Amino acid sequence: MNKAQLVEAIADKVGGRQQAADAVDAVLDAIVRAVVAGDRVSVTGFGSFEKVERPARYARNPQTGERVRVKKTSVPRFRAGQGFKDLVSGTKKLPKGGEVSVKKAPKGSLSGGASASATVKKAAAKRATTAKKAVAKTAVAKKTTAVAKKTVAKKTTATAKKTTAVAKKAATAAKKTTAVKATAAKKTTAAAKKTAPAAKKATPATKAPATKKATARKTTAKKTTARKK
């Protein structure tokens, strides 16, 4: 019998399939939550559910025969009650006429009485608290990320502005240097132009005395020749 068949089996007794499904889910959920929390769920005449700790041990791989280290773990355990055992062994017979085989559990038969429901409530509260903390952490992480992005953006903008300012200063300095060089070149060219005519004028003046001296020498030579004759 699977869960669906179990629901069908009790549907007529609880007033419908949906009510039966809800009842089965509620019972199983309460048992699982209590056992996970470490509580022992005991149903008189049926059995008990509990959490058992298994220490670390060595086992053997059935395929290879290799010795394997098994870690410490927790497992659920069900122990059938005496009434359940008697019915299965045949010591007692199942009741007829629609009477339930396991009598209604008296108040407090679930271990701890109201402790099981309290455990369930505590587990739900823990989950809600964990969810709230997760939401809070997510919100803080988002805010931190946003602040970090804004800070990085501001720093990047400031750095870009500084770089632009430095580039502008460098361009201005380059323009000034170019202007100074151009002015110096113009001045040098003008000075060279002024010096060139003066040099040209100075050349004939230097040559004139040399011509006069040569003429005077020729005249002196002629006079000397005439005297000898």
Tab-separated table of C-alpha atoms in Angstrom:
chain	number	residue	atom	x	y	z
A	1	MET	CA	0.000	0.000	0.000
A	2	ASN	CA	1.358	3.357	-1.005
A	3	LYS	CA	0.338	6.798	0.233
A	4	ALA	CA	-2.441	7.239	-2.358
A	5	GLN	CA	-3.952	3.878	-1.409
A	6	LEU	CA	-3.709	4.800	2.253
A	7	VAL	CA	-5.635	7.999	1.570
A	8	GLU	CA	-8.299	6.053	-0.308
A	9	ALA	CA	-8.564	3.580	2.576
A	10	ILE	CA	-9.416	6.265	5.124
A	11	ALA	CA	-11.321	8.641	2.833
A	12	ASP	CA	-14.758	7.278	3.833
A	13	LYS	CA	-13.925	7.463	7.538
A	14	VAL	CA	-12.845	11.105	7.579
A	15	GLY	CA	-15.395	12.544	5.174
A	16	GLY	CA	-13.696	12.598	1.773
A	17	ARG	CA	-10.478	12.070	-0.140
A	18	GLN	CA	-9.183	15.618	0.330
A	19	GLN	CA	-9.734	15.501	4.082
A	20	ALA	CA	-7.999	12.110	4.205
A	21	ALA	CA	-5.019	13.406	2.214
A	22	ASP	CA	-4.735	16.445	4.501
A	23	ALA	CA	-4.934	14.250	7.582
A	24	VAL	CA	-2.245	11.849	6.350
A	25	ASP	CA	0.045	14.727	5.382
A	26	ALA	CA	-0.468	16.426	8.736
A	27	VAL	CA	0.279	13.254	10.729
A	28	LEU	CA	3.392	12.362	8.735
A	29	ASP	CA	4.670	15.949	8.828
A	30	ALA	CA	4.242	16.159	12.606
A	31	ILE	CA	6.090	12.849	13.091
A	32	VAL	CA	8.960	13.805	10.791
A	33	ARG	CA	9.444	17.252	12.348
A	34	ALA	CA	9.427	15.870	15.882
A	35	VAL	CA	11.953	13.130	15.062
A	36	VAL	CA	14.257	15.546	13.207
A	37	ALA	CA	14.208	17.807	16.260
A	38	GLY	CA	15.341	14.865	18.408
A	39	ASP	CA	11.962	14.148	20.022
A	40	ARG	CA	10.518	10.645	20.416
A	41	VAL	CA	7.019	10.131	19.014
A	42	SER	CA	5.194	7.271	20.685
A	43	VAL	CA	1.701	6.089	19.682
A	44	THR	CA	0.228	3.598	22.123
A	45	GLY	CA	-0.550	0.229	20.491
A	46	PHE	CA	1.189	1.240	17.264
A	47	GLY	CA	4.823	2.043	17.949
A	48	SER	CA	7.357	4.810	18.399
A	49	PHE	CA	9.534	6.909	16.118
A	50	GLU	CA	12.884	8.267	17.266
A	51	LYS	CA	16.205	9.615	16.091
A	52	VAL	CA	19.231	7.340	16.568
A	53	GLU	CA	22.880	8.365	16.364
A	54	ARG	CA	25.207	5.976	14.541
A	55	PRO	CA	28.897	6.413	15.441
A	56	ALA	CA	31.637	6.359	12.835
A	57	ARG	CA	32.585	2.854	11.812
A	58	TYR	CA	34.214	0.695	9.176
A	59	ALA	CA	32.161	-1.279	6.650
A	60	ARG	CA	32.915	-3.378	3.585
A	61	ASN	CA	31.978	-2.637	0.014
A	62	PRO	CA	29.804	-5.629	-1.039
A	63	GLN	CA	31.060	-5.435	-4.637
A	64	THR	CA	34.807	-5.122	-4.046
A	65	GLY	CA	35.115	-6.287	-0.441
A	66	GLU	CA	37.162	-3.159	0.278
A	67	ARG	CA	37.059	-1.775	3.797
A	68	VAL	CA	35.367	1.659	3.821
A	69	ARG	CA	35.236	4.327	6.526
A	70	VAL	CA	31.630	5.372	7.291
A	71	LYS	CA	31.102	8.755	8.918
A	72	LYS	CA	28.983	9.420	11.981
A	73	THR	CA	25.329	9.890	11.055
A	74	SER	CA	21.765	10.055	12.390
A	75	VAL	CA	18.956	7.745	11.242
A	76	PRO	CA	15.237	7.460	12.051
A	77	ARG	CA	14.059	4.300	13.788
A	78	PHE	CA	10.584	2.837	14.231
A	79	ARG	CA	9.812	0.357	16.967
A	80	ALA	CA	6.484	-1.398	16.758
A	81	GLY	CA	4.314	-1.330	19.860
A	82	GLN	CA	3.197	-4.497	21.628
A	83	GLY	CA	-0.368	-4.255	20.278
A	84	PHE	CA	0.952	-3.961	16.711
A	85	LYS	CA	3.261	-6.951	17.262
A	86	ASP	CA	0.435	-9.060	18.690
A	87	LEU	CA	-1.805	-8.338	15.695
A	88	VAL	CA	0.960	-9.175	13.206
A	89	SER	CA	1.943	-12.394	15.028
A	90	GLY	CA	-1.669	-13.496	15.284
A	91	THR	CA	-1.775	-13.483	19.063
A	92	LYS	CA	-4.658	-11.074	18.764
A	93	LYS	CA	-7.208	-10.890	15.989
A	94	LEU	CA	-8.116	-7.807	14.041
A	95	PRO	CA	-11.396	-6.278	15.222
A	96	LYS	CA	-14.417	-6.518	12.916
A	97	GLY	CA	-17.281	-4.189	12.129
A	98	GLY	CA	-15.184	-1.230	11.172
A	99	GLU	CA	-13.554	-0.849	14.580
A	100	VAL	CA	-10.016	0.517	14.406
A	101	SER	CA	-7.207	-1.889	15.159
A	102	VAL	CA	-5.226	0.678	17.076
A	103	LYS	CA	-7.295	2.361	19.748
A	104	LYS	CA	-7.298	6.117	20.024
A	105	ALA	CA	-4.222	7.271	21.839
A	106	PRO	CA	-5.019	8.685	25.244
A	107	LYS	CA	-4.037	12.232	26.059
A	108	GLY	CA	-0.283	12.492	26.470
A	109	SER	CA	0.494	9.262	24.642
A	110	LEU	CA	2.513	11.213	22.115
A	111	SER	CA	5.797	11.590	23.942
A	112	GLY	CA	5.735	14.731	25.974
A	113	GLY	CA	2.031	15.315	25.327
A	114	ALA	CA	1.974	18.826	23.915
A	115	SER	CA	5.755	18.744	23.477
A	116	ALA	CA	5.435	17.349	19.944
A	117	SER	CA	3.269	20.243	18.793
A	118	ALA	CA	5.530	22.624	20.678
A	119	THR	CA	8.497	21.125	18.875
A	120	VAL	CA	6.750	21.600	15.547
A	121	LYS	CA	5.997	25.218	16.447
A	122	LYS	CA	9.606	25.782	17.477
A	123	ALA	CA	10.840	24.307	14.210
A	124	ALA	CA	8.481	26.559	12.247
A	125	ALA	CA	9.625	29.571	14.274
A	126	LYS	CA	13.257	28.688	13.601
A	127	ARG	CA	12.567	28.440	9.890
A	128	ALA	CA	10.789	31.799	9.933
A	129	THR	CA	13.681	33.387	11.852
A	130	THR	CA	16.200	31.871	9.443
A	131	ALA	CA	14.202	33.168	6.496
A	132	LYS	CA	14.062	36.659	8.025
A	133	LYS	CA	17.807	36.612	8.653
A	134	ALA	CA	18.426	35.487	5.086
A	135	VAL	CA	16.241	38.316	3.770
A	136	ALA	CA	18.027	40.804	6.028
A	137	LYS	CA	21.440	39.548	4.884
A	138	THR	CA	20.335	39.814	1.261
A	139	ALA	CA	19.147	43.388	1.814
A	140	VAL	CA	22.420	44.329	3.530
A	141	ALA	CA	24.414	42.695	0.731
A	142	LYS	CA	22.414	44.635	-1.879
A	143	LYS	CA	22.945	47.925	-0.038
A	144	THR	CA	26.659	47.221	0.356
A	145	THR	CA	26.944	46.387	-3.337
A	146	ALA	CA	25.084	49.581	-4.296
A	147	VAL	CA	27.301	51.727	-2.034
A	148	ALA	CA	30.422	50.039	-3.410
A	149	LYS	CA	29.273	50.660	-6.984
A	150	LYS	CA	28.543	54.331	-6.242
A	151	THR	CA	31.923	54.781	-4.558
A	152	VAL	CA	33.756	53.131	-7.456
A	153	ALA	CA	31.799	55.253	-9.940
A	154	LYS	CA	32.661	58.461	-8.051
A	155	LYS	CA	36.329	57.538	-7.823
A	156	THR	CA	36.407	56.635	-11.512
A	157	THR	CA	34.759	59.943	-12.453
A	158	ALA	CA	37.162	61.917	-10.258
A	159	THR	CA	40.145	60.085	-11.742
A	160	ALA	CA	38.858	60.716	-15.257
A	161	LYS	CA	38.438	64.438	-14.486
A	162	LYS	CA	41.959	64.646	-13.076
A	163	THR	CA	43.359	62.840	-16.104
A	164	THR	CA	41.500	65.206	-18.437
A	165	ALA	CA	42.797	68.241	-16.519
A	166	VAL	CA	46.367	66.930	-16.687
A	167	ALA	CA	45.969	66.268	-20.405
A	168	LYS	CA	44.660	69.821	-20.941
A	169	LYS	CA	47.594	71.272	-19.004
A	170	ALA	CA	50.030	69.190	-21.035
A	171	ALA	CA	48.388	70.316	-24.288
A	172	THR	CA	48.547	73.986	-23.165
A	173	ALA	CA	52.219	73.611	-22.212
A	174	ALA	CA	52.938	71.993	-25.582
A	175	LYS	CA	51.205	74.872	-27.388
A	176	LYS	CA	53.217	77.436	-25.408
A	177	THR	CA	56.453	75.578	-26.152
A	178	THR	CA	55.596	75.434	-29.853
A	179	ALA	CA	54.772	79.165	-29.846
A	180	VAL	CA	58.047	80.005	-28.108
A	181	LYS	CA	59.994	77.893	-30.570
A	182	ALA	CA	58.205	79.514	-33.515
A	183	THR	CA	58.922	83.018	-32.136
A	184	ALA	CA	62.581	82.140	-31.585
A	185	ALA	CA	62.821	80.756	-35.127
A	186	LYS	CA	61.261	83.946	-36.550
A	187	LYS	CA	63.693	86.113	-34.589
A	188	THR	CA	66.656	84.007	-35.775
A	189	THR	CA	65.492	84.255	-39.395
A	190	ALA	CA	65.073	88.051	-39.138
A	191	ALA	CA	68.527	88.442	-37.604
A	192	ALA	CA	70.011	86.293	-40.350
A	193	LYS	CA	68.331	88.426	-43.002
A	194	LYS	CA	69.693	91.629	-41.426
A	195	THR	CA	73.223	90.197	-41.204
A	196	ALA	CA	73.313	89.095	-44.873
A	197	PRO	CA	73.144	92.622	-46.526
A	198	ALA	CA	75.758	93.945	-44.103
A	199	ALA	CA	78.109	91.132	-45.110
A	200	LYS	CA	77.512	91.861	-48.799
A	201	LYS	CA	78.294	95.558	-48.290
A	202	ALA	CA	81.461	94.796	-46.354
A	203	THR	CA	82.958	92.628	-49.152
A	204	PRO	CA	83.497	95.422	-51.833
A	205	ALA	CA	84.943	97.771	-49.218
A	206	THR	CA	87.592	95.226	-48.308
A	207	LYS	CA	88.522	94.558	-51.941
A	208	ALA	CA	89.040	98.285	-52.922
A	209	PRO	CA	92.280	98.917	-50.991
A	210	ALA	CA	93.821	95.764	-52.500
A	211	THR	CA	93.145	97.056	-56.076
A	212	LYS	CA	94.634	100.453	-55.274
A	213	LYS	CA	97.759	98.815	-53.877
A	214	ALA	CA	98.172	96.700	-56.997
A	215	THR	CA	97.819	99.757	-59.263
A	216	ALA	CA	100.368	101.642	-57.186
A	217	ARG	CA	102.829	98.763	-57.475
A	218	LYS	CA	102.449	98.646	-61.249
A	219	THR	CA	103.055	102.400	-61.499
A	220	THR	CA	106.169	102.146	-59.340
A	221	ALA	CA	107.488	99.296	-61.478
A	222	LYS	CA	107.010	101.335	-64.664
A	223	LYS	CA	108.842	104.323	-63.205
A	224	THR	CA	111.750	102.121	-62.143
A	225	THR	CA	112.019	100.632	-65.600
A	226	ALA	CA	112.060	104.090	-67.214
A	227	ARG	CA	114.836	105.296	-64.979
A	228	LYS	CA	117.059	102.350	-65.829
A	229	LYS	CA	116.756	103.083	-69.464
